[in-house]
Tab-separated table of C-alpha atoms and ligand atoms in Angstrom:
chain	number	residue	atom	x	y	z
A	56	UNK	CA	0.014	0.089	0.061
A	57	UNK	CA	1.237	3.507	-0.719
A	58	UNK	CA	0.328	6.070	2.043
A	59	UNK	CA	1.026	9.759	1.703
A	60	UNK	CA	1.955	10.794	5.179
A	61	UNK	CA	-0.043	13.788	6.203
A	62	UNK	CA	2.963	14.416	8.794
A	63	UNK	CA	6.008	13.236	7.146
A	64	UNK	CA	8.375	14.943	9.498
A	65	UNK	CA	6.788	13.502	12.845
A	66	UNK	CA	8.365	10.748	14.783
A	67	UNK	CA	7.988	9.607	18.216
A	68	UNK	CA	7.415	12.450	20.670
A	69	UNK	CA	10.538	13.317	22.936
A	70	UNK	CA	8.286	12.536	26.055
A	71	UNK	CA	7.871	8.990	25.052
A	72	UNK	CA	11.531	8.618	24.073
A	73	UNK	CA	12.719	10.010	27.366
A	74	UNK	CA	10.157	8.306	29.554
A	75	UNK	CA	11.146	4.891	27.764
A	76	UNK	CA	14.906	5.752	28.425
A	77	UNK	CA	13.920	6.440	32.068
A	78	UNK	CA	12.466	3.084	32.539
A	79	UNK	CA	15.278	1.219	30.847
A	80	UNK	CA	17.679	2.901	33.110
A	81	UNK	CA	15.831	3.032	36.274
A	82	UNK	CA	16.199	6.706	36.249
A	83	UNK	CA	13.959	9.204	38.045
A	84	UNK	CA	11.624	10.888	35.534
A	85	UNK	CA	11.630	14.413	35.752
A	86	UNK	CA	10.970	14.754	31.916
A	87	UNK	CA	7.241	14.103	31.186
A	88	UNK	CA	4.871	16.258	33.255
A	89	UNK	CA	2.709	14.090	35.542
A	90	UNK	CA	2.643	13.875	39.191
A	91	UNK	CA	4.017	10.630	41.023
A	92	UNK	CA	1.782	10.991	44.321
A	93	UNK	CA	-1.904	10.085	44.675
A	94	UNK	CA	-4.635	12.014	43.498
A	95	UNK	CA	-7.492	13.056	45.789
A	96	UNK	CA	-9.407	9.970	47.392
A	97	UNK	CA	-12.337	12.069	47.540
A	98	UNK	CA	-12.385	12.178	43.699
A	99	UNK	CA	-11.687	8.666	43.272
A	100	UNK	CA	-14.713	7.861	45.595
A	101	UNK	CA	-16.995	10.108	43.407
A	102	UNK	CA	-15.983	8.506	40.364
A	103	UNK	CA	-16.611	5.026	41.903
A	104	UNK	CA	-20.050	6.216	43.293
A	105	UNK	CA	-20.844	7.642	39.832
A	106	UNK	CA	-20.414	4.268	38.251
A	107	UNK	CA	-22.432	2.844	41.090
A	108	UNK	CA	-25.142	5.140	40.361
A	109	UNK	CA	-25.387	4.109	36.754
A	110	UNK	CA	-23.529	7.075	34.771
A	111	UNK	CA	-22.274	4.219	32.569
A	112	UNK	CA	-23.855	5.192	29.047
A	113	UNK	CA	-23.044	7.574	26.443
A	114	UNK	CA	-23.430	11.021	28.060
A	115	UNK	CA	-24.524	14.220	26.162
A	116	UNK	CA	-22.111	14.795	23.108
A	117	UNK	CA	-21.456	18.311	24.786
A	118	UNK	CA	-20.763	17.096	28.151
A	119	UNK	CA	-22.667	16.394	31.359
A	120	UNK	CA	-24.940	19.623	31.663
A	121	UNK	CA	-24.385	19.893	35.452
A	122	UNK	CA	-20.569	19.950	34.814
A	123	UNK	CA	-20.651	22.157	32.091
A	124	UNK	CA	-22.939	24.770	34.267
A	125	UNK	CA	-20.517	24.472	37.042
A	126	UNK	CA	-17.570	25.225	34.985
A	127	UNK	CA	-19.344	28.357	33.766
A	128	UNK	CA	-20.050	29.393	37.184
A	129	UNK	CA	-16.379	28.833	38.047
A	130	UNK	CA	-14.851	30.928	35.054
A	131	UNK	CA	-17.429	33.569	35.572
A	132	UNK	CA	-16.266	33.862	39.320
A	133	UNK	CA	-12.623	33.716	38.846
A	134	UNK	CA	-12.424	35.660	35.490
A	135	UNK	CA	-15.285	37.858	35.653
A	136	UNK	CA	-16.578	36.354	32.615
A	137	UNK	CA	-20.249	35.669	31.331
A	138	UNK	CA	-20.123	32.151	30.069
A	139	UNK	CA	-23.039	30.046	29.572
A	140	UNK	CA	-22.558	26.328	30.162
A	141	UNK	CA	-25.120	25.194	27.796
A	142	UNK	CA	-23.939	27.181	24.488
A	143	UNK	CA	-20.179	27.765	25.491
A	144	UNK	CA	-18.768	24.836	27.426
A	145	UNK	CA	-17.811	21.670	25.575
A	146	UNK	CA	-16.343	18.685	27.472
A	147	UNK	CA	-13.411	16.994	25.764
A	148	UNK	CA	-10.953	14.291	25.704
A	149	UNK	CA	-8.161	16.124	27.540
A	150	UNK	CA	-6.875	19.948	26.598
A	151	UNK	CA	-4.990	18.741	23.794
A	152	UNK	CA	-8.408	17.108	21.982
A	153	UNK	CA	-9.690	20.562	22.823
A	154	UNK	CA	-6.920	22.258	21.066
A	155	UNK	CA	-6.770	19.814	18.211
A	156	UNK	CA	-10.562	20.164	17.657
A	157	UNK	CA	-10.379	24.014	17.664
A	158	UNK	CA	-7.761	24.157	15.169
A	159	UNK	CA	-9.639	21.528	12.922
A	160	UNK	CA	-12.837	23.975	13.436
A	161	UNK	CA	-11.142	26.902	11.631
A	162	UNK	CA	-8.072	25.886	9.416
A	163	UNK	CA	-8.312	25.586	5.981
A	164	UNK	CA	-5.330	24.363	3.537
A	165	UNK	CA	-2.827	27.334	3.217
A	166	UNK	CA	-4.040	29.147	6.500
A	167	UNK	CA	-1.082	30.454	8.492
A	168	UNK	CA	-1.037	29.905	12.609
A	169	UNK	CA	1.464	31.862	14.621
A	170	UNK	CA	3.151	29.703	17.151
A	171	UNK	CA	5.488	30.741	19.777
A	172	UNK	CA	8.464	28.709	20.406
A	173	UNK	CA	9.570	26.696	22.350
A	174	UNK	CA	6.206	25.368	21.864
A	175	UNK	CA	4.220	22.409	23.391
A	176	UNK	CA	4.708	19.587	20.976
A	177	UNK	CA	1.399	18.935	19.687
A	178	UNK	CA	0.636	22.366	18.085
A	179	UNK	CA	2.651	22.174	14.964
A	180	UNK	CA	1.362	18.656	14.005
A	181	UNK	CA	-2.271	19.659	14.672
A	182	UNK	CA	-1.785	22.590	12.437
A	183	UNK	CA	-0.048	20.770	9.562
A	184	UNK	CA	-2.466	17.774	9.512
A	185	UNK	CA	-5.090	20.331	8.594
A	186	UNK	CA	-2.900	21.658	5.629
A	187	UNK	CA	-2.182	24.703	7.392
A	188	UNK	CA	1.406	26.353	7.975
A	189	UNK	CA	2.942	27.007	11.407
A	190	UNK	CA	4.719	30.340	11.452
A	191	UNK	CA	6.980	30.085	14.373
A	192	UNK	CA	8.160	32.954	16.584
A	193	UNK	CA	10.923	32.468	19.047
A	194	UNK	CA	10.446	33.734	22.664
A	195	UNK	CA	13.046	35.902	23.687
A	196	UNK	CA	15.887	33.950	25.612
A	197	UNK	CA	16.093	33.533	28.527
A	198	UNK	CA	12.979	35.466	29.698
A	199	UNK	CA	10.921	33.805	27.209
A	200	UNK	CA	8.676	36.945	26.582
A	201	UNK	CA	6.796	37.376	23.351
A	202	UNK	CA	8.713	39.881	20.886
A	203	UNK	CA	5.584	41.737	19.623
A	204	UNK	CA	7.246	43.603	17.001
A	205	UNK	CA	7.978	40.390	15.479
A	206	UNK	CA	4.490	39.202	15.727
A	207	UNK	CA	3.223	42.380	13.806
A	208	UNK	CA	5.702	41.547	10.939
A	209	UNK	CA	4.671	38.224	10.816
A	210	UNK	CA	0.823	38.787	10.556
A	211	UNK	CA	-0.175	38.460	7.126
A	212	UNK	CA	-3.572	38.226	5.153
A	213	UNK	CA	-3.108	34.477	5.357
A	214	UNK	CA	-2.959	34.628	9.482
A	215	UNK	CA	-5.993	32.454	10.582
A	216	UNK	CA	-4.892	32.321	14.199
A	217	UNK	CA	-2.746	32.821	16.969
A	218	UNK	CA	-2.007	30.283	19.710
A	219	UNK	CA	-1.022	31.405	23.089
A	220	UNK	CA	-0.209	29.449	26.226
A	221	UNK	CA	-0.104	30.876	29.613
A	222	UNK	CA	1.239	29.769	31.965
A	223	UNK	CA	3.539	28.325	29.266
A	224	UNK	CA	4.933	24.912	28.709
A	225	UNK	CA	7.954	24.433	28.797
A	226	UNK	CA	9.265	27.696	29.751
A	227	UNK	CA	7.161	28.517	32.827
A	228	UNK	CA	6.608	32.046	31.370
A	229	UNK	CA	3.235	33.791	32.043
A	230	UNK	CA	1.702	36.375	29.978
A	231	UNK	CA	1.036	39.930	31.469
A	232	UNK	CA	-1.447	42.261	31.028
A	233	UNK	CA	0.825	44.384	28.912
A	234	UNK	CA	0.915	41.164	26.593
A	235	UNK	CA	-2.740	40.947	26.352
A	236	UNK	CA	-3.104	44.582	25.257
A	237	UNK	CA	-0.392	44.060	22.737
A	238	UNK	CA	-2.346	40.940	21.372
A	239	UNK	CA	-5.415	42.958	21.194
A	240	UNK	CA	-3.754	45.544	19.076
A	241	UNK	CA	-2.338	42.892	16.625
A	242	UNK	CA	-5.798	41.267	16.127
A	243	UNK	CA	-7.989	44.326	16.370
A	244	UNK	CA	-9.951	44.676	13.087
A	245	UNK	CA	-8.803	41.442	11.760
A	246	UNK	CA	-10.606	37.911	11.532
A	247	UNK	CA	-7.866	36.137	13.259
A	248	UNK	CA	-8.757	33.599	15.923
A	249	UNK	CA	-6.958	32.880	19.368
A	250	UNK	CA	-6.463	29.716	20.671
A	251	UNK	CA	-5.655	30.101	24.231
A	252	UNK	CA	-3.984	27.063	25.927
A	253	UNK	CA	-4.839	27.431	29.708
A	254	UNK	CA	-4.171	24.119	31.129
A	255	UNK	CA	-1.872	25.391	33.839
A	256	UNK	CA	-4.388	28.186	34.800
A	257	UNK	CA	-4.185	27.311	38.431
A	258	UNK	CA	-0.322	26.522	38.578
A	259	UNK	CA	0.887	30.274	38.953
A	260	UNK	CA	3.477	31.772	41.549
A	261	UNK	CA	4.788	34.596	43.179
A	262	UNK	CA	1.372	36.602	43.252
A	263	UNK	CA	0.991	36.627	39.408
A	264	UNK	CA	-2.441	36.610	38.137
A	265	UNK	CA	-3.629	34.231	35.330
A	266	UNK	CA	-4.455	36.277	32.424
A	267	UNK	CA	-7.229	34.078	31.240
A	268	UNK	CA	-8.496	35.000	27.853
A	269	UNK	CA	-12.038	34.867	29.285
A	270	UNK	CA	-11.233	38.085	31.271
A	271	UNK	CA	-11.362	40.063	28.026
A	272	UNK	CA	-14.773	39.952	26.342
A	273	UNK	CA	-13.301	41.478	23.008
A	274	UNK	CA	-10.757	38.829	22.790
A	275	UNK	CA	-12.996	36.115	24.301
A	276	UNK	CA	-15.341	36.535	21.403
A	277	UNK	CA	-12.677	35.360	18.885
A	278	UNK	CA	-11.060	32.607	20.993
A	279	UNK	CA	-11.301	29.162	21.987
A	280	UNK	CA	-10.128	28.651	25.538
A	281	UNK	CA	-8.700	25.267	26.346
A	282	UNK	CA	-8.367	23.635	29.867
A	283	UNK	CA	-7.607	20.164	31.408
A	284	UNK	CA	-8.634	18.645	34.360
A	285	UNK	CA	-5.696	16.393	34.598
A	286	UNK	CA	-3.348	19.338	35.529
A	287	UNK	CA	-5.774	20.644	38.025
A	288	UNK	CA	-6.736	17.525	39.768
A	289	UNK	CA	-3.371	15.520	39.420
A	290	UNK	CA	-4.867	12.763	37.371
A	291	UNK	CA	-3.331	13.301	33.794
A	292	UNK	CA	-4.221	9.761	32.877
A	293	UNK	CA	-7.983	10.705	33.204
A	294	UNK	CA	-7.535	12.617	29.832
A	295	UNK	CA	-10.364	15.079	30.357
A	296	UNK	CA	-10.563	18.588	29.464
A	297	UNK	CA	-12.994	21.389	27.989
A	298	UNK	CA	-13.142	24.217	25.558
A	299	UNK	CA	-15.137	27.494	26.306
A	300	UNK	CA	-16.048	29.616	23.157
A	301	UNK	CA	-18.860	31.927	22.199
A	302	UNK	CA	-21.902	30.215	21.169
A	303	UNK	CA	-21.121	30.924	17.462
A	304	UNK	CA	-17.645	29.308	17.559
A	305	UNK	CA	-18.849	26.695	19.849
A	306	UNK	CA	-21.591	25.361	17.513
A	307	UNK	CA	-18.689	25.003	14.833
A	308	UNK	CA	-16.436	23.333	17.290
A	309	UNK	CA	-19.288	20.787	18.274
A	310	UNK	CA	-19.755	19.854	14.751
A	311	UNK	CA	-16.085	18.419	14.654
A	312	UNK	CA	-16.406	16.854	18.036
A	313	UNK	CA	-19.586	15.095	17.359
A	314	UNK	CA	-18.176	13.138	14.634
A	315	UNK	CA	-14.852	12.468	16.371
A	316	UNK	CA	-15.002	11.388	20.161
A	317	UNK	CA	-18.747	12.309	20.174
A	318	UNK	CA	-18.634	12.326	23.922
A	319	UNK	CA	-16.439	11.613	26.882
A	320	UNK	CA	-16.300	9.282	30.015
A	321	UNK	CA	-19.607	9.723	31.643
A	322	UNK	CA	-18.919	8.616	35.429
A	323	UNK	CA	-15.776	10.972	35.620
A	324	UNK	CA	-17.834	13.752	34.163
A	325	UNK	CA	-20.323	13.214	37.005
A	326	UNK	CA	-17.687	12.898	39.646
A	327	UNK	CA	-16.012	16.246	38.322
A	328	UNK	CA	-19.281	18.025	38.536
A	329	UNK	CA	-19.551	17.374	42.360
A	330	UNK	CA	-15.932	17.881	43.108
A	331	UNK	CA	-16.073	21.224	41.390
A	332	UNK	CA	-18.091	22.336	44.325
A	333	UNK	CA	-14.599	22.130	46.427
A	334	UNK	CA	-13.167	25.495	45.421
A	335	UNK	CA	-9.914	24.714	47.757
A	336	UNK	CA	-9.176	21.880	45.639
A	337	UNK	CA	-8.128	24.118	42.644
A	338	UNK	CA	-7.538	27.475	44.782
A	339	UNK	CA	-4.833	25.983	46.793
A	340	UNK	CA	-2.624	24.810	43.741
A	341	UNK	CA	-0.531	27.717	43.375
A	342	UNK	CA	0.745	27.210	47.351
A	343	UNK	CA	1.140	23.429	46.753
A	344	UNK	CA	3.290	23.886	43.702
A	345	UNK	CA	5.028	27.024	44.661
A	346	UNK	CA	6.530	25.029	47.438
A	347	UNK	CA	7.601	22.351	45.163
A	348	UNK	CA	9.188	24.871	42.861
A	349	UNK	CA	10.932	26.630	45.731
A	350	UNK	CA	12.104	23.192	47.298
A	351	UNK	CA	13.600	22.216	43.940
A	352	UNK	CA	15.153	25.307	43.217
A	353	UNK	CA	16.843	25.159	46.554
A	354	UNK	CA	18.181	21.880	45.852
A	355	UNK	CA	19.278	22.410	42.389
A	356	UNK	CA	21.093	25.488	43.603
A	357	UNK	CA	23.791	23.244	44.789
A	358	UNK	CA	24.400	21.798	41.272
A	359	UNK	CA	26.152	23.513	38.293
A	360	UNK	CA	22.438	24.114	36.799
A	361	UNK	CA	21.471	27.761	36.669
A	362	UNK	CA	17.672	28.153	37.047
A	363	UNK	CA	15.956	30.195	34.333
A	364	UNK	CA	12.735	32.107	35.810
A	365	UNK	CA	9.730	29.998	35.987
A	366	UNK	CA	6.272	31.684	37.082
A	367	UNK	CA	3.987	29.102	36.317
A	368	UNK	CA	3.305	25.573	35.131
A	369	UNK	CA	5.249	22.522	37.060
A	370	UNK	CA	7.999	23.030	34.727
A	371	UNK	CA	11.457	24.674	35.546
A	372	UNK	CA	14.163	25.172	33.017
A	373	UNK	CA	17.972	25.154	33.792
A	374	UNK	CA	20.708	26.244	31.634
A	375	UNK	CA	23.734	23.853	31.659
A	376	UNK	CA	25.813	26.106	29.576
A	377	UNK	CA	28.290	26.321	32.591
A	378	UNK	CA	28.612	22.479	32.871
A	379	UNK	CA	29.186	21.364	29.136
A	380	UNK	CA	29.024	22.282	25.672
A	381	UNK	CA	27.129	19.104	24.473
A	382	UNK	CA	24.137	19.251	22.165
A	383	UNK	CA	20.991	19.317	24.815
A	384	UNK	CA	19.595	15.909	23.538
A	385	UNK	CA	22.936	14.338	24.129
A	386	UNK	CA	23.410	15.695	27.620
A	387	UNK	CA	19.856	14.700	28.491
A	388	UNK	CA	20.501	11.220	27.454
A	389	UNK	CA	23.741	10.984	29.171
A	390	UNK	CA	22.020	12.320	32.380
A	391	UNK	CA	19.298	9.656	32.195
A	392	UNK	CA	22.210	6.810	31.547
A	393	UNK	CA	24.935	7.851	33.684
A	394	UNK	CA	23.050	9.804	36.668
A	395	UNK	CA	19.834	8.329	36.511
A	396	UNK	CA	17.817	11.450	35.955
A	397	UNK	CA	15.653	11.931	32.952
A	398	UNK	CA	14.844	15.698	31.847
A	399	UNK	CA	13.711	17.044	28.518
A	400	UNK	CA	16.083	18.827	26.225
A	401	UNK	CA	14.393	22.113	25.188
A	402	UNK	CA	15.502	22.000	21.456
A	403	UNK	CA	12.833	19.330	20.985
A	404	UNK	CA	10.258	22.207	21.406
A	405	UNK	CA	11.706	24.151	18.440
A	406	UNK	CA	10.902	23.284	14.985
A	407	UNK	CA	14.527	24.085	13.947
A	408	UNK	CA	15.891	22.569	16.973
A	409	UNK	CA	17.310	25.662	18.505
A	410	UNK	CA	19.653	24.725	21.177
A	411	UNK	CA	20.356	26.942	24.111
A	412	UNK	CA	21.664	24.204	26.251
A	413	UNK	CA	18.568	24.177	28.333
A	414	UNK	CA	16.696	21.005	30.127
A	415	UNK	CA	13.188	21.167	31.267
A	416	UNK	CA	12.540	19.370	34.625
A	417	UNK	CA	8.974	18.847	36.056
A	418	UNK	CA	8.814	19.405	39.668
A	419	UNK	CA	5.227	18.124	39.968
A	420	UNK	CA	6.684	15.316	41.962
A	421	UNK	CA	7.137	14.111	45.703
A	422	UNK	CA	9.630	16.113	47.749
A	423	UNK	CA	11.557	12.653	48.386
A	424	UNK	CA	11.434	12.071	44.338
A	425	UNK	CA	12.942	15.766	43.943
A	426	UNK	CA	15.612	15.123	46.566
A	427	UNK	CA	16.889	11.843	45.229
A	428	UNK	CA	17.139	13.297	41.581
A	429	UNK	CA	19.374	16.221	42.898
A	430	UNK	CA	21.301	13.665	45.093
A	431	UNK	CA	21.905	11.916	41.938
A	432	UNK	CA	23.090	14.743	40.211
A	433	UNK	CA	25.337	15.823	42.745
A	434	UNK	CA	26.942	12.373	43.129
B	444	PMP	N1	-1.299	21.958	26.673
B	444	PMP	C1	-0.151	21.998	27.185
B	444	PMP	C2	0.635	23.309	27.404
B	444	PMP	C3	0.245	21.011	27.906
B	444	PMP	O1	1.542	21.054	28.697
B	444	PMP	C4	-0.608	19.841	28.003
B	444	PMP	C5	-0.228	18.418	28.694
B	444	PMP	N2	1.115	18.215	28.996
B	444	PMP	C6	-1.610	19.696	27.461
B	444	PMP	C7	-1.949	20.996	26.474
B	444	PMP	C8	-2.567	18.631	27.298
B	444	PMP	O2	-3.343	18.541	28.351
B	444	PMP	P1	-4.309	17.070	28.352
B	444	PMP	O3	-3.426	16.055	28.866
B	444	PMP	O4	-5.517	17.209	29.154
B	444	PMP	O5	-4.536	16.786	27.019
C-alpha cells in the first residue's frame, strides 16, 4: 500500500523517548509532566460512586450539563466572565483534544498560524495535519517573553490564528496584562482567531495573576479557551478537559467533536461536577506547587545548573551552559544513563532544534523524588 503521510516529519515524541529511556535505566523521570503522588481519594470515591449510580452509558455529546454549568460558574467567578454552560462549554478528551478540535474547526489548507517557540509539541502537527502552516516566532531567551514587533511583522492576510499558552509549557513564562494589550492591538480589526491554551491556569506563582482570555470579552469573542482537568486534579491519565468559546464558535467546534469522540467518559464527568464545588481543590494549587518549585530550586542551587525564571506550570528550565557544551539531547540522554535522572532537552520544542543548552525539569513530584534526583545529580 502507498500512503502519503500527512505528517512526514513527525516521529515518536521526545516525552515517550525520554520516558522509555528512564524506565530502561531506572532513572527518576523529571521529564514528562505528571505527578508521582496520589490524587484526591474524594474524587476517586466520587468516580466510583458515579459508576454505581449508573452513569455508564453515552452522556450528552457536549458533556454532562451539570458539569458544564459548574464550569461556567467557576470561570465567571474567577475571571469575571459571562459564560453560559449550555452554549459555550464543551467537555473534551483532555486539553490536547480541545486544542486539536479548535484548530480543525477553523483551519483551511494554506492558512497560517502563529506559534510561539519553544512550543508544546502537539501544536505543529495539529496545524500541519489540517494542511495549514505554522509560522514560528521564538520567545526571547532567557525570559521567554513575546517579541511583539516580530508578531506584527509576521501577521499576514493568511494568518488565521494565534495560539497562546499561559502559563507556558515548557518555559514556565506567564503572559502579563501588557501582553494581552499587545495581542489586542495585533488582532483588532482582523479575522484572526485565538487559541488560548490555559491548562496550567491554577499553577501560577509569586502572586502573578492568570491572564485568562476569558477576562477580556473582546478577545474572548474570537477565542477558543482550552483547559485540562488532568493538571488541576493531578490525574493526567484521566484525559479530561474542556473548551470554552462563544456560542457561534462553539456550534462549529461541536460539529467537529460530534463526529470524532462524540462524547467523553460519563462517570468521570459526573464525579467532576460534584468535585468542582470544592473550591479549595483548585485555589490551593498555587501554594502547593510553588512550595515544590522553591524546594526543587533550593536543591538545584547546589548543582552547576542555572535556573531560568519559572512563574507558572510545573516546569522549571535550567541552563547547563556552565557545565558542558554538549548538544542538549546528548546531555539529556547522558544524564539519564549515567546519573539516572531524566529531563527534556528544550531543543525538542523548536521546529529548527534551537539549542540554548537548556533542560526542562518537572517539579510536580513528591519531595523525596526531587531530593533523590538532585542527590543523584550531585553524586
Ligand atoms: N497544553 C499544554 C501546554 C500541556 O502541557 C498539556 C499537557 N502536557 C496539554 C495541553 C494537554 O493536556 P491534556 O493532558 O489534558 O490533554
